Short mmCIF file of C-alpha atoms in Angstrom, two decimals:
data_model
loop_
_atom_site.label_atom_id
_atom_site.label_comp_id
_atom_site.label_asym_id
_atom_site.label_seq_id
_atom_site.Cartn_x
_atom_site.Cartn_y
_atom_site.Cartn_z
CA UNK A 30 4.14 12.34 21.61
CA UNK A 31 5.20 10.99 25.01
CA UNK A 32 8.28 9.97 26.40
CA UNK A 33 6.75 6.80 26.36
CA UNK A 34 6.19 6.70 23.17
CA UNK A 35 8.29 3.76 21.09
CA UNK A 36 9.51 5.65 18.13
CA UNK A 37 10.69 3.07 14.95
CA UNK A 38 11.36 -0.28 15.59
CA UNK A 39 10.35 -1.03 12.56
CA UNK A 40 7.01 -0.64 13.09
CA UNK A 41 4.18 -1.58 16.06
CA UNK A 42 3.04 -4.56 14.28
CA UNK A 43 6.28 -6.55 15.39
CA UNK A 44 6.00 -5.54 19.00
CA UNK A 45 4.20 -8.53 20.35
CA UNK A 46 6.01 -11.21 18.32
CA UNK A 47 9.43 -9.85 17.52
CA UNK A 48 11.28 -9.51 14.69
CA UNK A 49 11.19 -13.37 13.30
CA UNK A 50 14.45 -15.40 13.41
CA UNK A 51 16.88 -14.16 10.64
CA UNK A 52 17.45 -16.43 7.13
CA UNK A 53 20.65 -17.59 6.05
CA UNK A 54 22.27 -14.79 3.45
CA UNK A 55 23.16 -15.81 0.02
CA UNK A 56 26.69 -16.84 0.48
CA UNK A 57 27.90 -17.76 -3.07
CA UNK A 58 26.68 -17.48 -6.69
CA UNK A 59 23.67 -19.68 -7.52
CA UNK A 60 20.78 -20.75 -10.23
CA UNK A 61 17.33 -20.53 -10.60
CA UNK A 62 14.64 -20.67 -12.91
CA UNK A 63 13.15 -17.16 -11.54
CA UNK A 64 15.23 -15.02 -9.33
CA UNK A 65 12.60 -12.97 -7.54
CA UNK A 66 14.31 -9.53 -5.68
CA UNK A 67 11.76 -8.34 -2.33
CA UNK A 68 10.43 -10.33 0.30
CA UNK A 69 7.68 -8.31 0.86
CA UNK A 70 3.62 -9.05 -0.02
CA UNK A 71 4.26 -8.66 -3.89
CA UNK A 72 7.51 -10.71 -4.40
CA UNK A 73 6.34 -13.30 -1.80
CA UNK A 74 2.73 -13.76 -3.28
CA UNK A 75 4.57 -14.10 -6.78
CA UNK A 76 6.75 -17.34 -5.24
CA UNK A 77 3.51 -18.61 -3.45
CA UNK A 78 1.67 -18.71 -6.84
CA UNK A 79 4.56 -19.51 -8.97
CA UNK A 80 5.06 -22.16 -7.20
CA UNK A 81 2.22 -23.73 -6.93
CA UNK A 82 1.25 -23.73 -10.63
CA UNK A 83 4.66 -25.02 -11.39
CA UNK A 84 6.03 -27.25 -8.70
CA UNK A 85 9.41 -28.30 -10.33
CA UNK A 86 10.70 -24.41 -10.62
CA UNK A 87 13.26 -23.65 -8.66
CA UNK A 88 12.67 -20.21 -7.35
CA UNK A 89 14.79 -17.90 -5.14
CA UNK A 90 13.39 -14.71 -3.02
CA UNK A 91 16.55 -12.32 -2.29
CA UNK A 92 15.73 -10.14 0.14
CA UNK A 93 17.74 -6.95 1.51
CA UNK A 94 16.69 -7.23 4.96
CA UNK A 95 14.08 -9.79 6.44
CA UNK A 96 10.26 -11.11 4.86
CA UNK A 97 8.07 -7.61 5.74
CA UNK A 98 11.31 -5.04 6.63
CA UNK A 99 9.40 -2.79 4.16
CA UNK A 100 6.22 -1.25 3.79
CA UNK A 101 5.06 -4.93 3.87
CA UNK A 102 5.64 -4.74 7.26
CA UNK A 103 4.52 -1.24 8.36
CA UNK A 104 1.27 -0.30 6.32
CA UNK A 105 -1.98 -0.03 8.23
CA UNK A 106 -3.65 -3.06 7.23
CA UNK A 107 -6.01 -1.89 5.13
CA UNK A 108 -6.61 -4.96 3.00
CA UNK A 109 -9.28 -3.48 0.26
CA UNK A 110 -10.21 -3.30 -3.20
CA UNK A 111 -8.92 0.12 -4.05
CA UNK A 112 -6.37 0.47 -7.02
CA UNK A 113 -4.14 3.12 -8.30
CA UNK A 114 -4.72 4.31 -11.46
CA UNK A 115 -8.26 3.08 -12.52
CA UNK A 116 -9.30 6.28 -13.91
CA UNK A 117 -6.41 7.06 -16.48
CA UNK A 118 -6.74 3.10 -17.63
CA UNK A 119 -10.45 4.29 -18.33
CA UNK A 120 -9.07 7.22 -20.48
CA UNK A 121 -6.34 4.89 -22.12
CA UNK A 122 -7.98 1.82 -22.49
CA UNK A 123 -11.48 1.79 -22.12
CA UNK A 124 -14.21 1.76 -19.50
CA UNK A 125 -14.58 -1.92 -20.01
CA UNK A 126 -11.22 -2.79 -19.46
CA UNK A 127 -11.23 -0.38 -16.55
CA UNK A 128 -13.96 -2.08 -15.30
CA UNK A 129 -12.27 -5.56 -15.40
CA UNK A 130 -9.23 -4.51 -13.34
CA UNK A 131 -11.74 -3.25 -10.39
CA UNK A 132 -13.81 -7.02 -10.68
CA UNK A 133 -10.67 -8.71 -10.19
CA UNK A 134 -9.40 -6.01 -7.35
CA UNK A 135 -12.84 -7.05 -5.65
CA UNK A 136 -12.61 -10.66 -5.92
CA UNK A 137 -8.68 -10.32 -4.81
CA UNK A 138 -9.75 -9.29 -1.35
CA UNK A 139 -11.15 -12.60 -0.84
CA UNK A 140 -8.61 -14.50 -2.17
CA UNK A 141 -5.86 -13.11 0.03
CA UNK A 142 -8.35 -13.92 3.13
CA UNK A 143 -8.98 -17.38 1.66
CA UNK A 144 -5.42 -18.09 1.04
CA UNK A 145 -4.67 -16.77 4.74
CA UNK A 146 -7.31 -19.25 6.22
CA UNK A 147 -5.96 -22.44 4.01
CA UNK A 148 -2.52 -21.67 5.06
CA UNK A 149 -3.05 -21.40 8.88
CA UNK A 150 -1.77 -17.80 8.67
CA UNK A 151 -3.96 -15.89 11.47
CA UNK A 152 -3.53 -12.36 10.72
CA UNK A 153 -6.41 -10.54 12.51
CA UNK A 154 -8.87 -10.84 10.19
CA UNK A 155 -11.84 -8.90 10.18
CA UNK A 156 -13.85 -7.89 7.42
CA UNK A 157 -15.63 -5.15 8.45
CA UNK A 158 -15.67 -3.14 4.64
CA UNK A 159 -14.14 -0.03 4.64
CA UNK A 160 -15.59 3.76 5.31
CA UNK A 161 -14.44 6.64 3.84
CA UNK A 162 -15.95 9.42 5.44
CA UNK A 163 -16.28 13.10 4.47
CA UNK A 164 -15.97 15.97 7.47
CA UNK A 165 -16.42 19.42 5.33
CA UNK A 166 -18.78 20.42 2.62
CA UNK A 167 -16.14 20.22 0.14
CA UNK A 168 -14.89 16.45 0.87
CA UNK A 169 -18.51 15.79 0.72
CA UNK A 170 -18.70 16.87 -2.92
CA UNK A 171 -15.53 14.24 -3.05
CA UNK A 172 -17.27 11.70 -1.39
CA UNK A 173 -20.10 11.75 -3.43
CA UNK A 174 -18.42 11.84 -6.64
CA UNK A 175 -15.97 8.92 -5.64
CA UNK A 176 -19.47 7.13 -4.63
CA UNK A 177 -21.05 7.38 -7.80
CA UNK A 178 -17.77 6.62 -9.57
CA UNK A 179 -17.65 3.03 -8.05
CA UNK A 180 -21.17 2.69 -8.67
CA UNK A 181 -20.36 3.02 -12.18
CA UNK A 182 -17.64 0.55 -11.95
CA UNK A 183 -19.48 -1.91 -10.83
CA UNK A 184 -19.45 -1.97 -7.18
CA UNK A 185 -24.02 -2.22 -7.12
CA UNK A 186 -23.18 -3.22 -2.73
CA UNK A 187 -21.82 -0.15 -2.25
CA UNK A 188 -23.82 2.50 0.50
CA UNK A 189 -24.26 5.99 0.82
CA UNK A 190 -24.49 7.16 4.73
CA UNK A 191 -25.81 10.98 5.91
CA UNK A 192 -24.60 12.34 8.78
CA UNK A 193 -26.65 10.04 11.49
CA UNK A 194 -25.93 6.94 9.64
CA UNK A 195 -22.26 7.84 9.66
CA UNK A 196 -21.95 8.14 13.04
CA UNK A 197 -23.81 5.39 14.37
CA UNK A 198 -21.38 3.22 12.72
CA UNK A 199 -18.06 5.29 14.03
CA UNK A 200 -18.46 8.43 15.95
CA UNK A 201 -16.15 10.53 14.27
CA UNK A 202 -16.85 14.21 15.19
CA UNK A 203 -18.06 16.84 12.23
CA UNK A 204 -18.67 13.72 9.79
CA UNK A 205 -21.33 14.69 7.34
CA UNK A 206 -21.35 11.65 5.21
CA UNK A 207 -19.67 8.67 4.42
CA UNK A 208 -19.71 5.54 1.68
CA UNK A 209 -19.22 2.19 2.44
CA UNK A 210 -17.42 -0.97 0.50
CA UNK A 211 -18.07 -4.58 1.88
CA UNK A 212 -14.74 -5.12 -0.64
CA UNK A 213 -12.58 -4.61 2.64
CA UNK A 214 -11.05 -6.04 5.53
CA UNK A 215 -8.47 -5.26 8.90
CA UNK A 216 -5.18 -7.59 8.45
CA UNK A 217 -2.40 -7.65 10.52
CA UNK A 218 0.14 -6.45 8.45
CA UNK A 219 3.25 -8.40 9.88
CA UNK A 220 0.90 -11.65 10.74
CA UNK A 221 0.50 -11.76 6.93
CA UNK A 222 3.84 -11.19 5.69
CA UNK A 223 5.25 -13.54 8.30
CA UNK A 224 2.76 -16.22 7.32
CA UNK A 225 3.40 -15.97 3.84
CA UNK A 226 7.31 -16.44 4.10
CA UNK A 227 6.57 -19.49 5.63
CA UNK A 228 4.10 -20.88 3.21
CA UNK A 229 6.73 -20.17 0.71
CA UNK A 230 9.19 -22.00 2.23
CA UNK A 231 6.83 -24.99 2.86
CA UNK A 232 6.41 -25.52 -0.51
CA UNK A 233 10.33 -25.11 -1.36
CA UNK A 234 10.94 -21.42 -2.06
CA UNK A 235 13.95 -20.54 -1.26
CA UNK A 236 14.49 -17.39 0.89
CA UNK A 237 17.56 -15.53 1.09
CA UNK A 238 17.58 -12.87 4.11
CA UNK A 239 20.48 -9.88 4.90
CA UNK A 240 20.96 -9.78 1.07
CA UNK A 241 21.19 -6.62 -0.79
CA UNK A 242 20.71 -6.81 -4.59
CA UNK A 243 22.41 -3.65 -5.71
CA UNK A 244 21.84 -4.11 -9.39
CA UNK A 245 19.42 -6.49 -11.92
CA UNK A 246 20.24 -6.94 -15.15
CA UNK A 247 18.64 -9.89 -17.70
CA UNK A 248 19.24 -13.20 -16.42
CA UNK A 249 20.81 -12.46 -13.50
CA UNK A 250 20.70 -10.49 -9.65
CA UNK A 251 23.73 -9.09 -8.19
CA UNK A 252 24.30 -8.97 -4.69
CA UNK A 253 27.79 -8.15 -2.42
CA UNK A 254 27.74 -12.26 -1.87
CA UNK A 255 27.41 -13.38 -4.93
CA UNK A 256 25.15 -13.58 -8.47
CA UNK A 257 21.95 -15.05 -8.75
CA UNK A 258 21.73 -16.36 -12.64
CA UNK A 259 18.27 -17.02 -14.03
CA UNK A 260 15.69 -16.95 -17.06
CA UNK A 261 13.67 -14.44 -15.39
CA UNK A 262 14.29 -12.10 -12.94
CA UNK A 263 11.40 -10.05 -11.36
CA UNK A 264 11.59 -7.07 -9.31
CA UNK A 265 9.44 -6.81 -6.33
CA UNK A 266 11.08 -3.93 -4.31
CA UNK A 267 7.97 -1.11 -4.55
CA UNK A 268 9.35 2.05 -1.89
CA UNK A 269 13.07 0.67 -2.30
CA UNK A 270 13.57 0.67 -6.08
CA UNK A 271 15.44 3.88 -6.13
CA UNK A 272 18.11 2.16 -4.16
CA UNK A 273 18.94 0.12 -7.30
CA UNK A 274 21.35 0.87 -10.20
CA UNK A 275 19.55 2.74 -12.59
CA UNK A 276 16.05 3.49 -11.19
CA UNK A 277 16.85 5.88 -9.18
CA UNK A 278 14.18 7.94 -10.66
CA UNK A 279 11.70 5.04 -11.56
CA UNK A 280 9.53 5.10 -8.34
CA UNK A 281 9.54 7.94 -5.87
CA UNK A 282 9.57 6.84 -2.34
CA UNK A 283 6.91 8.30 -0.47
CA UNK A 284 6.85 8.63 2.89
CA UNK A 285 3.65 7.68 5.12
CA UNK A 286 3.80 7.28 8.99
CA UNK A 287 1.21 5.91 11.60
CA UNK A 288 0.82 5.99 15.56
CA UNK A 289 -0.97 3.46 17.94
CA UNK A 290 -2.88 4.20 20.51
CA UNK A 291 -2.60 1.58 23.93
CA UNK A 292 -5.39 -0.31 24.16
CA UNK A 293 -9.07 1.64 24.81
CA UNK A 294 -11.23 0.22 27.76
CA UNK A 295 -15.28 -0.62 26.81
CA UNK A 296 -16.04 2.25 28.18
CA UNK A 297 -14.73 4.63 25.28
CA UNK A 298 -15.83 1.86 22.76
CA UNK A 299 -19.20 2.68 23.85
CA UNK A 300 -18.91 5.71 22.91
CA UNK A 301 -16.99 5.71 19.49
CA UNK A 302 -18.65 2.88 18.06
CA UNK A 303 -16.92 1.59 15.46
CA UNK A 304 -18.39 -2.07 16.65
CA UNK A 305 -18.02 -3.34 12.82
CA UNK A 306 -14.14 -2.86 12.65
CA UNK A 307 -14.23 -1.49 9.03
CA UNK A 308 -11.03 0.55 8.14
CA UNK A 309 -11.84 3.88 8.20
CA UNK A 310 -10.63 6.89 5.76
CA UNK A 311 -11.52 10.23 4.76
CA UNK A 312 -11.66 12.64 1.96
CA UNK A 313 -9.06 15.13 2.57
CA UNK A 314 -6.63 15.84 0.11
CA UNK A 315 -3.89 15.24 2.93
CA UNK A 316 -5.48 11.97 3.85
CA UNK A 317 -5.78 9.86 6.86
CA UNK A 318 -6.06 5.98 6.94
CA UNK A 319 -6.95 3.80 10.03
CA UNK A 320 -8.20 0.87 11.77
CA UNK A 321 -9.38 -0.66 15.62
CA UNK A 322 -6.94 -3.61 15.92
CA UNK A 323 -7.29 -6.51 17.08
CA UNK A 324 -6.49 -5.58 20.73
CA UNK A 325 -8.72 -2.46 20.94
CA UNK A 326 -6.39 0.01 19.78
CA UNK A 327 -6.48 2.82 16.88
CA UNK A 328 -3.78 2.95 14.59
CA UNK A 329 -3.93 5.88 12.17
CA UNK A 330 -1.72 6.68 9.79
CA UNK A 331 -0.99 9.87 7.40
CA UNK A 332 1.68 12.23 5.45
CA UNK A 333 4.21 13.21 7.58
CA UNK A 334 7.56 14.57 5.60
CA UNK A 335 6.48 12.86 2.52
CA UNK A 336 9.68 12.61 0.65
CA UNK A 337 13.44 12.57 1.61
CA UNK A 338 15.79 14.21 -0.74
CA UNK A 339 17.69 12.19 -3.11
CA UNK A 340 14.80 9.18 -2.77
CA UNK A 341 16.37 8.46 0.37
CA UNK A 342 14.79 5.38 3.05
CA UNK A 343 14.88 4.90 6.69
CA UNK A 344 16.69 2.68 8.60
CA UNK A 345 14.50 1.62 11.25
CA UNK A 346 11.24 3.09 10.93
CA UNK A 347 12.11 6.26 12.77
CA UNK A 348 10.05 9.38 11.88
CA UNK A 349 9.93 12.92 13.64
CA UNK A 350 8.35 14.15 16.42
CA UNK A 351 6.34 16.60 14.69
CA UNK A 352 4.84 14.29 12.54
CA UNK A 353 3.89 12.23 15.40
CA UNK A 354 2.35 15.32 17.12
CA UNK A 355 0.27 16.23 13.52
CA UNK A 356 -0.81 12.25 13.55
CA UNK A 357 -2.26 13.02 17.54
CA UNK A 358 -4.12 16.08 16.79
CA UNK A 359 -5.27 14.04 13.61
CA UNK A 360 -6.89 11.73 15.84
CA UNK A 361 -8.24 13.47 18.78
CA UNK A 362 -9.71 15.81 16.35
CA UNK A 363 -11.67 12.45 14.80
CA UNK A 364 -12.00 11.33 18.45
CA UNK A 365 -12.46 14.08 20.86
CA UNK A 366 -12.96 11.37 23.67
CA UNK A 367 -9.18 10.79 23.24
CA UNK A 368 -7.35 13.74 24.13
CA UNK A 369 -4.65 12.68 26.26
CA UNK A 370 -4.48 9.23 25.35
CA UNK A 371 -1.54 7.31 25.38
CA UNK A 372 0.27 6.94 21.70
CA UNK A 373 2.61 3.88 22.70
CA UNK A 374 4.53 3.88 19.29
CA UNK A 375 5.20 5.30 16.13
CA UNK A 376 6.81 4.58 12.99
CA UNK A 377 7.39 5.19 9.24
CA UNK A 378 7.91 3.84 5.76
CA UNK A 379 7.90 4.18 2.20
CA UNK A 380 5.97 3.15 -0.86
CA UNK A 381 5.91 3.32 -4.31
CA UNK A 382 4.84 6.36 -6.68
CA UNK A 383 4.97 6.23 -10.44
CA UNK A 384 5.00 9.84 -12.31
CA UNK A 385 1.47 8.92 -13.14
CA UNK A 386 0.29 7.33 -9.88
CA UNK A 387 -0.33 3.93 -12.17
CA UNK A 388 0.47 0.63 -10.31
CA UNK A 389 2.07 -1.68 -12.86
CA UNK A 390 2.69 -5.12 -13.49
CA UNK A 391 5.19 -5.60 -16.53
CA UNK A 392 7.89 -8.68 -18.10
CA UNK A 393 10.01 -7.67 -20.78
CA UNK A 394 9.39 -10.88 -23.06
CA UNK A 395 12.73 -9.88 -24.90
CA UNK A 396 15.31 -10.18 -21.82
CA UNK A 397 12.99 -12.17 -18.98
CA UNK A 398 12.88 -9.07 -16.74
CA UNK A 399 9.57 -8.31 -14.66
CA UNK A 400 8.32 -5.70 -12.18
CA UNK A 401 5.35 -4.78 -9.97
CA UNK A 402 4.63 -2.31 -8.20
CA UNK A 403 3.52 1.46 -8.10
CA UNK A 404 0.88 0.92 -5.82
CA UNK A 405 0.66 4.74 -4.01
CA UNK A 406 -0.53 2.78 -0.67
CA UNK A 407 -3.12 0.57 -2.34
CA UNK A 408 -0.16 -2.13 -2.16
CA UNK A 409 -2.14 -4.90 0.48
CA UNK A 410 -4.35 -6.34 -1.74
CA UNK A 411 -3.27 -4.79 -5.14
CA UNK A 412 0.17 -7.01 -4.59
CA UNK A 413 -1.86 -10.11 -4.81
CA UNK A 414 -3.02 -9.21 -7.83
CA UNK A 415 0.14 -8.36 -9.05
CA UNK A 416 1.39 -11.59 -8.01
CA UNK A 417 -1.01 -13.58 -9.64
CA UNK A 418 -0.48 -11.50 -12.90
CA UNK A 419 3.53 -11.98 -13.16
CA UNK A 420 2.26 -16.09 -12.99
CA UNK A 421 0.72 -15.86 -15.30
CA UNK A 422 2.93 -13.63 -17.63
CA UNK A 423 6.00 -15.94 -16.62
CA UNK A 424 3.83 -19.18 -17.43
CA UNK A 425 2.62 -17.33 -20.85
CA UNK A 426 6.21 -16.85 -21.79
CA UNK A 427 7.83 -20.19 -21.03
CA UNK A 428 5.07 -21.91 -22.90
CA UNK A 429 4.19 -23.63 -19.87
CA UNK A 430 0.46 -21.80 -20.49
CA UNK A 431 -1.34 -19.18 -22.68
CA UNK A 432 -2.73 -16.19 -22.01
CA UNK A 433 -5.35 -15.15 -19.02
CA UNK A 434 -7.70 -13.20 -18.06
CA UNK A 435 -5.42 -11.53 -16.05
CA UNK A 436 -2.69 -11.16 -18.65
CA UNK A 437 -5.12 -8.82 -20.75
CA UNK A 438 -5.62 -6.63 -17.99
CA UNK A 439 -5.19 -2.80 -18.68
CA UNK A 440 -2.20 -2.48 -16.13
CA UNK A 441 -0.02 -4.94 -18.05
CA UNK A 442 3.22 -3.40 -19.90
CA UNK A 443 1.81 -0.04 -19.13
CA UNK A 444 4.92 2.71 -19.59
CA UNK A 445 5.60 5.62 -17.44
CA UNK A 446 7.85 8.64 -18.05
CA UNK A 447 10.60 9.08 -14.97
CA UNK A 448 10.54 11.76 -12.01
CA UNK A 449 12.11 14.93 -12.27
CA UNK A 450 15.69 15.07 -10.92
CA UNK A 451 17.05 16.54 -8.29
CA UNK A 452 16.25 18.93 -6.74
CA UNK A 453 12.81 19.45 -8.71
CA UNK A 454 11.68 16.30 -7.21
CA UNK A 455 12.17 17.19 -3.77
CA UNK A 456 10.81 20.91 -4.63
CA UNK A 457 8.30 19.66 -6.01
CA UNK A 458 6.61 17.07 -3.77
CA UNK A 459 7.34 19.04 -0.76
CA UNK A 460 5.32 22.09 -2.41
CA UNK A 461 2.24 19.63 -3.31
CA UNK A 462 1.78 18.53 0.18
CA UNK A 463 1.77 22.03 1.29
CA UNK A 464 -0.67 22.84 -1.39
CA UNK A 465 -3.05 20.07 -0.02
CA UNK A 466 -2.33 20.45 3.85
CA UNK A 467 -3.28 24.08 2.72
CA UNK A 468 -6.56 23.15 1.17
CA UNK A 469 -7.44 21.10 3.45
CA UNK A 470 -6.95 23.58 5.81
CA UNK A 471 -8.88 26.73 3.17
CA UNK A 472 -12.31 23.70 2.91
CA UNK A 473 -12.33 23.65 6.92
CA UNK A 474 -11.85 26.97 7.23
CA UNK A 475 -14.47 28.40 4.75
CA UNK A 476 -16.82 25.36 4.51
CA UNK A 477 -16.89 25.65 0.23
CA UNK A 478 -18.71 23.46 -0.91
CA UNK A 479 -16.82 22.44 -3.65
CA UNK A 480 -13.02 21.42 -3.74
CA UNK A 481 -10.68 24.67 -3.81
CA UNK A 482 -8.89 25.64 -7.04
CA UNK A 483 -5.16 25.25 -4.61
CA UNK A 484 -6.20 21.48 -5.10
CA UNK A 485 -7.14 20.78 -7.91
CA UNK A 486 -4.05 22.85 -9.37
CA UNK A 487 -2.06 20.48 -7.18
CA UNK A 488 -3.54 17.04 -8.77
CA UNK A 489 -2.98 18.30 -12.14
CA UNK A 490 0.66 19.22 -11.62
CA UNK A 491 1.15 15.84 -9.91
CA UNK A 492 -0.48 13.96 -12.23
CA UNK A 493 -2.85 12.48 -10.42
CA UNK A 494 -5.57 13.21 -12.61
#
């Protein structure tokens, strides 16, 4: 970290543009048909498609902040077909089933590019795929077992790289192996969300800004302005829904934070590759996530402090120093050529863990209440899916259609036991990262070829497997 180094602000992504002009509050009780509470990708998507399949709905988006405050507005643009909880919907449900939630995670990656491009919303688009890559004997065991799992799920376009192949794509240093997915693209986080917002309110979704709900009950939103009465109300808050009555223990907020480099002349391009702009990830348990923007940067994001006590969020996107410094070394130990380089900002947010690490999409046919969310960072494209899902399950129950495709889906209604009070919760995800960092740290060290016992302890405690 440098004292040049912008620290919150939300997050880099609204550095060029600004945060966008504010939207009027709610200022009095009101109606709807669906009351829908988060402006970010999953409640916004849910307006967009609501909206369209059902013009004469009248449909209100309360949101706490502004359109992309949350992780919305701070992820790192992965936009890809990757989806939390596949495996234990195999185990519950089914292969098949299993299978049909990754086809329509695949074809959602095109549909939230398609959308952007029919809507006029330029949001860096690139799709480049995306490349996990493996950097110590044991992530290559990973790598190659996560490879032959999407093979069996379907994904036949999927490639294998050694070590040469790997790095003539992106010169990462130490990487052994990699696999690639076409199913993947580079977004502009804030572009999107922006873009979105207005789309929604083009087609007469109406927006509510600066508006805290602060608790949701059937048929109706409350806010410190005034109640929001409706047939359905659908909650759309992912890393924030510990904030409201009663769920404090629903969804943990996890923290993840990113840095971003200034922009990299040609010359080190030359050198790291990386020509085809796909995200790029690895296979540490402690994992990294990043991408070259659109202006020849790297933005790479990871675990900092994961969790705040109490499910606690930021204000502002602030995170510490340390973290920042862990993110640095992160990337000059992917990118040797970049020691010294200048990180010009840095930032945080939170997202959404079930107990079970099972993104859900859920409405309560009894009382007209609906969530989504859960997504454990998978949230850019899985949101769209989401979206299109609570249509659908909103349409079903108003008679206005029957079921879908995407109603049968194995994520649908899915139930999920709460977290652990306090303070086991903050004991205990504090003590899994340290367990993973640790691993990490035991497969580098040692060069095992297989994934040490410290980690797979760790997944079974958190339930991740």
């Amino acid at each position: 970290m440098t004292s040049a180094t912008i620290n919150g602000g939300i997050s880099f992504w609204y550095a060029t543009d600004g945060i966008p002009p504010p939207r009027e509050p709610l200022t009095a009780d009101a109606t709807a048909d669906v009351v829908i509470v988060g402006g970010g990708y999953t409640g916004l998507w849910t307006a967009y498609y609501l909206k369209q399949a059902a013009p004469f709905l009248r449909i209100t988006v309360l949101e706490q902040k502004f359109c992309g405050y949350g992780a919305s507005g701070r992820n790192g643009g992965w936009l890809y077909n990757g989806i939390a909880g596949r495996d234990r919907y195999a185990r519950l449900h089914g292969h098949d089933a299993a299978l049909r939630l990754q086809q329509a995670m695949n074809d959602t990656v095109t549909e939230v590019i398609d959308v952007a491009a029919k809507e006029g919303i330029d949001a860096d688009v690139h799709r480049g795929g995306v490349l996990e890559v493996a950097r110590t004997p044991a992530q290559l065991g990973r790598l190659k077992a996560f490879h032959a799992a999407e093979l069996a799920f379907g994904e036949s376009d999927r490639e294998l790289y050694g070590a040469r192949d790997t790095r003539a794509r992106v010169n990462v240093a130490d990487a052994i192996g990699s696999s690639w997915t076409p199913h993947g693209a580079r977004i502009h986080p804030a572009k999107l969300v922006t873009g979105l917002a207005a789309a929604c309110e083009r087609l007469g979704v109406v927006i509510h800004e600066s508006t805290p709900v602060t608790e949701i009950a059937p048929k109706r939103a409350v806010t410190p302005y005034g109640t929001v009465r409706a047939p359905y109300v659908l909650r759309c808050t992912e890393g924030f829904t510990a904030s409201l009555k009663g769920h404090k223990r629903a969804w943990l907020p996890m923290n993840s934070s990113m840095i971003v480099t200034a922009p990299l002349p040609a010359s080190t391009w030359e050198q790291l590759g990386w020509d085809d702009r796909a995200t790029l990830g690895d296979m540490a348990h402690a994992y990294m996530y990043a991408q070259r923007t659109a202006d020849d940067r790297i933005a790479l994001g990871g675990r900092g402090v994961p969790y705040r006590f109490g499910s606690r969020t930021d204000n502002d996107g602030r995170t510490q120093p340390a973290t920042i410094e862990a993110l640095t070394s992160l990337l000059t130990s992917f990118f040797p050529a970049l020691t010294g380089v200048e990180i010009t900002h840095a930032w945080s947010g939170v997202l959404g863990v079930p107990r079970d690490w099972c993104a859900t999409v859920t409405l309560d046919r009894s009382t007209g209440l609906g969530w989504a969310g859960g997504y454990v960072g998978s949230g850019v494209a899985t949101a769209n899916l989401a979206a299109r899902t609570l249509r659908d399950l909103v349409q079903q129950d108003s008679g206005q259609a029957g079921p879908t495709e995407l109603t049968t889906l194995p994520w649908v209604d899915h139930r999920v036991r709460r977290w652990e009070p306090e303070p086991l919760r903050w004991l205990g995800v504090h003590t899994l990262y340290a367990a993973y960092r640790e691993a990490d740290r035991r497969e580098s060290r040692t060069h095992t070829p297989t994934t040490t016992p410290l980690a797979r302890l760790a997944d079974r405690v958190a339930g991740r497997h």
